Amino acid sequence: MEEESCNGRDDMVIDGHELVQQQVNTILKGFNPDHLKVYYGNLFPHAHIFKWMSYGNDGRHPGCDPSYFGRRELSFTLENDIYLRFQSFNSATELEHAIREKCPFKIDIGPMYRCMTFKKTICLLGGDNVFTPMERELIFDIDMSDYDDVRYCCSGADVCLDGWLLMTVAIKVMDRALRDNFGFDHILWVYSGRRGVHCWAD
């Protein structure tokens, strides 16, 4: 469909879907690392992440394990794909300070270990397998590229609104199966930040 524009030329009318896709592409191409500093400094929920990942072991009541969050491995991916593993923090303040200082492009949440991850070398020298993963949440990773065989819109790491229909169906099927067949009550679906979603089931 074409319409007469105010400049006297015939311009193509962009429907809503194409406009949204153009905006998404512009955002992805216009990534600015300086925006991460603003995000981590003003918007990132450091205290909420710490509270969530502590599962009540935040030192506020008797019987909690104050070392719980400190035994959790976090990894940071920095600019130029520099990968920092075995990051651990004893408080929300430590977590916030490290994130604001390092400004990671990606943060991965790893397993819980028997001892604190910053004591990894000492634990390994002890020789009694103290530094072993003890627990981990059940997490499913669904990527858009998993559907390349049936996607007609794009492929690989490319993401478009049509492809998200497939992701929506996958989410609904998995959510129902986890609740009805396996009895999970607490399920969190999160955009993975690239080309899919992560499901945290507890």
Short mmCIF file of C-alpha atoms in Angstrom, two decimals:
data_model
loop_
_atom_site.label_atom_id
_atom_site.label_comp_id
_atom_site.label_asym_id
_atom_site.label_seq_id
_atom_site.Cartn_x
_atom_site.Cartn_y
_atom_site.Cartn_z
CA MET A 1 0.00 0.00 0.00
CA GLU A 2 1.32 3.43 -0.86
CA GLU A 3 0.25 6.89 0.19
CA GLU A 4 1.10 10.42 -0.83
CA SER A 5 3.51 11.91 1.67
CA CYS A 6 3.79 15.57 2.56
CA ASN A 7 7.00 15.83 0.52
CA GLY A 8 5.13 15.03 -2.69
CA ARG A 9 6.70 11.58 -3.18
CA ASP A 10 5.08 8.20 -2.99
CA ASP A 11 6.39 6.54 0.17
CA MET A 12 5.78 2.99 1.29
CA VAL A 13 3.64 2.76 4.41
CA ILE A 14 5.33 0.62 7.03
CA ASP A 15 2.92 -1.55 8.93
CA GLY A 16 3.32 -1.96 12.69
CA HIS A 17 5.13 -5.31 12.51
CA GLU A 18 7.85 -4.05 10.18
CA LEU A 19 8.28 -0.89 12.25
CA VAL A 20 8.77 -2.90 15.44
CA GLN A 21 11.30 -5.18 13.69
CA GLN A 22 13.21 -2.12 12.44
CA GLN A 23 13.31 -0.74 15.99
CA VAL A 24 14.60 -4.08 17.34
CA ASN A 25 17.33 -4.21 14.67
CA THR A 26 18.33 -0.60 15.42
CA ILE A 27 18.62 -1.35 19.14
CA LEU A 28 20.76 -4.44 18.52
CA LYS A 29 23.08 -2.63 16.11
CA GLY A 30 23.30 0.44 18.35
CA PHE A 31 24.58 -1.30 21.50
CA ASN A 32 26.72 1.01 23.56
CA PRO A 33 28.81 -0.36 26.47
CA ASP A 34 28.50 2.99 28.24
CA HIS A 35 24.78 2.33 28.63
CA LEU A 36 25.66 -0.69 30.77
CA LYS A 37 27.32 1.61 33.30
CA VAL A 38 24.12 3.60 33.59
CA TYR A 39 22.04 0.42 33.83
CA TYR A 40 24.22 -1.22 36.48
CA GLY A 41 24.56 2.05 38.39
CA ASN A 42 20.90 3.07 38.43
CA LEU A 43 18.58 0.24 37.41
CA PHE A 44 20.05 -3.22 38.04
CA PRO A 45 18.37 -4.84 41.10
CA HIS A 46 21.54 -5.90 42.96
CA ALA A 47 19.81 -6.35 46.34
CA HIS A 48 16.86 -8.23 44.84
CA ILE A 49 19.16 -10.62 42.96
CA PHE A 50 21.12 -11.25 46.16
CA LYS A 51 17.92 -11.89 48.14
CA TRP A 52 16.48 -14.18 45.46
CA MET A 53 19.64 -16.26 45.09
CA SER A 54 20.08 -16.51 48.88
CA TYR A 55 16.78 -18.37 49.31
CA GLY A 56 16.25 -16.97 52.80
CA ASN A 57 19.88 -17.43 53.85
CA ASP A 58 20.40 -13.70 54.16
CA GLY A 59 21.48 -13.55 57.81
CA ARG A 60 18.20 -12.10 59.04
CA HIS A 61 16.92 -15.05 61.03
CA PRO A 62 18.32 -17.87 63.18
CA GLY A 63 19.21 -21.07 61.39
CA CYS A 64 20.18 -19.46 58.11
CA ASP A 65 23.51 -20.18 56.46
CA PRO A 66 25.33 -16.83 56.07
CA SER A 67 27.87 -18.43 53.72
CA TYR A 68 25.15 -19.62 51.31
CA PHE A 69 25.41 -16.89 48.65
CA GLY A 70 29.22 -16.81 49.00
CA ARG A 71 29.34 -20.44 47.86
CA ARG A 72 27.45 -19.60 44.65
CA GLU A 73 29.53 -19.29 41.49
CA LEU A 74 28.84 -16.34 39.27
CA SER A 75 30.72 -15.71 36.06
CA PHE A 76 31.11 -12.46 34.18
CA THR A 77 31.70 -12.06 30.46
CA LEU A 78 33.41 -8.74 29.86
CA GLU A 79 34.05 -6.77 26.69
CA ASN A 80 36.07 -8.68 24.05
CA ASP A 81 34.75 -12.00 25.46
CA ILE A 82 36.95 -11.95 28.55
CA TYR A 83 35.46 -14.64 30.79
CA LEU A 84 35.79 -14.48 34.59
CA ARG A 85 34.71 -17.63 36.44
CA PHE A 86 34.35 -18.40 40.13
CA GLN A 87 33.22 -14.95 41.18
CA SER A 88 31.56 -15.03 44.61
CA PHE A 89 30.24 -12.41 46.99
CA ASN A 90 29.22 -12.39 50.64
CA SER A 91 26.77 -9.50 50.47
CA ALA A 92 24.59 -7.51 48.13
CA THR A 93 27.03 -4.62 48.54
CA GLU A 94 29.98 -6.76 47.36
CA LEU A 95 27.90 -7.99 44.41
CA GLU A 96 26.91 -4.46 43.45
CA HIS A 97 30.47 -3.15 43.75
CA ALA A 98 31.87 -5.91 41.50
CA ILE A 99 29.15 -5.53 38.86
CA ARG A 100 29.51 -1.75 38.75
CA GLU A 101 33.31 -1.98 38.61
CA LYS A 102 33.59 -4.74 35.98
CA CYS A 103 30.47 -3.79 33.98
CA PRO A 104 29.94 -7.30 32.54
CA PHE A 105 28.28 -7.79 29.17
CA LYS A 106 26.82 -11.03 30.53
CA ILE A 107 26.34 -12.54 33.99
CA ASP A 108 25.88 -16.29 34.42
CA ILE A 109 24.60 -17.84 37.64
CA GLY A 110 26.32 -21.13 38.41
CA PRO A 111 26.01 -23.87 41.03
CA MET A 112 26.49 -23.85 44.78
CA TYR A 113 29.78 -25.33 46.01
CA ARG A 114 30.70 -26.87 49.36
CA CYS A 115 33.12 -24.05 50.08
CA MET A 116 33.28 -20.45 48.97
CA THR A 117 34.46 -20.09 45.41
CA PHE A 118 37.15 -17.53 46.27
CA LYS A 119 38.71 -20.29 48.44
CA LYS A 120 38.81 -22.66 45.46
CA THR A 121 42.59 -23.13 45.49
CA ILE A 122 42.70 -23.83 49.23
CA CYS A 123 39.82 -26.31 48.93
CA LEU A 124 41.48 -28.13 46.02
CA LEU A 125 44.80 -28.36 47.88
CA GLY A 126 42.96 -30.05 50.76
CA GLY A 127 42.44 -33.03 48.44
CA ASP A 128 39.14 -34.17 49.92
CA ASN A 129 36.83 -33.06 47.08
CA VAL A 130 35.56 -30.14 49.14
CA PHE A 131 35.33 -27.97 46.03
CA THR A 132 32.52 -29.78 44.27
CA PRO A 133 29.14 -28.49 43.10
CA MET A 134 26.43 -29.35 45.64
CA GLU A 135 23.21 -27.97 44.18
CA ARG A 136 21.81 -26.22 41.15
CA GLU A 137 18.41 -25.03 40.07
CA LEU A 138 16.64 -26.90 37.27
CA ILE A 139 17.08 -24.66 34.24
CA PHE A 140 15.97 -25.16 30.65
CA ASP A 141 17.41 -23.11 27.80
CA ILE A 142 15.28 -22.71 24.68
CA ASP A 143 16.98 -20.97 21.77
CA MET A 144 15.36 -19.66 18.61
CA SER A 145 17.99 -21.56 16.59
CA ASP A 146 16.50 -24.82 17.96
CA TYR A 147 13.63 -24.20 15.53
CA ASP A 148 15.66 -23.58 12.36
CA ASP A 149 14.20 -26.74 10.78
CA VAL A 150 10.67 -25.33 10.99
CA ARG A 151 11.27 -21.57 10.98
CA TYR A 152 10.36 -19.88 7.74
CA CYS A 153 11.19 -16.32 8.79
CA CYS A 154 14.90 -16.28 9.62
CA SER A 155 17.59 -18.62 10.95
CA GLY A 156 20.52 -18.93 13.32
CA ALA A 157 20.88 -16.20 15.90
CA ASP A 158 18.52 -13.87 14.02
CA VAL A 159 15.40 -13.01 15.99
CA CYS A 160 12.10 -11.74 14.63
CA LEU A 161 8.53 -11.46 15.85
CA ASP A 162 7.31 -14.35 13.68
CA GLY A 163 9.88 -16.67 15.24
CA TRP A 164 8.73 -15.70 18.73
CA LEU A 165 5.40 -17.41 18.02
CA LEU A 166 7.31 -20.72 18.06
CA MET A 167 8.98 -19.74 21.33
CA THR A 168 5.59 -18.86 22.83
CA VAL A 169 4.23 -22.29 21.95
CA ALA A 170 7.31 -23.98 23.45
CA ILE A 171 6.92 -21.96 26.65
CA LYS A 172 3.25 -22.87 27.01
CA VAL A 173 3.88 -26.59 26.40
CA MET A 174 6.83 -26.75 28.82
CA ASP A 175 5.09 -24.70 31.48
CA ARG A 176 2.04 -26.97 31.42
CA ALA A 177 4.17 -30.14 31.49
CA LEU A 178 6.31 -28.91 34.40
CA ARG A 179 3.24 -27.96 36.43
CA ASP A 180 0.89 -30.85 35.57
CA ASN A 181 3.30 -33.76 35.07
CA PHE A 182 6.11 -32.90 37.48
CA GLY A 183 4.37 -30.80 40.14
CA PHE A 184 6.47 -27.64 39.88
CA ASP A 185 4.75 -24.58 41.34
CA HIS A 186 7.46 -21.96 41.00
CA ILE A 187 8.49 -21.40 37.39
CA LEU A 188 10.27 -18.30 36.13
CA TRP A 189 10.61 -17.56 32.42
CA VAL A 190 13.35 -15.08 31.52
CA TYR A 191 14.55 -13.67 28.20
CA SER A 192 18.09 -15.00 27.80
CA GLY A 193 19.39 -11.74 26.38
CA ARG A 194 20.28 -13.18 22.99
CA ARG A 195 18.05 -15.52 21.06
CA GLY A 196 15.80 -17.34 23.47
CA VAL A 197 14.47 -17.91 26.96
CA HIS A 198 15.55 -19.62 30.16
CA CYS A 199 13.13 -21.47 32.41
CA TRP A 200 13.96 -21.70 36.12
CA ALA A 201 11.88 -24.37 37.86
CA ASP A 202 11.79 -24.86 41.62
#
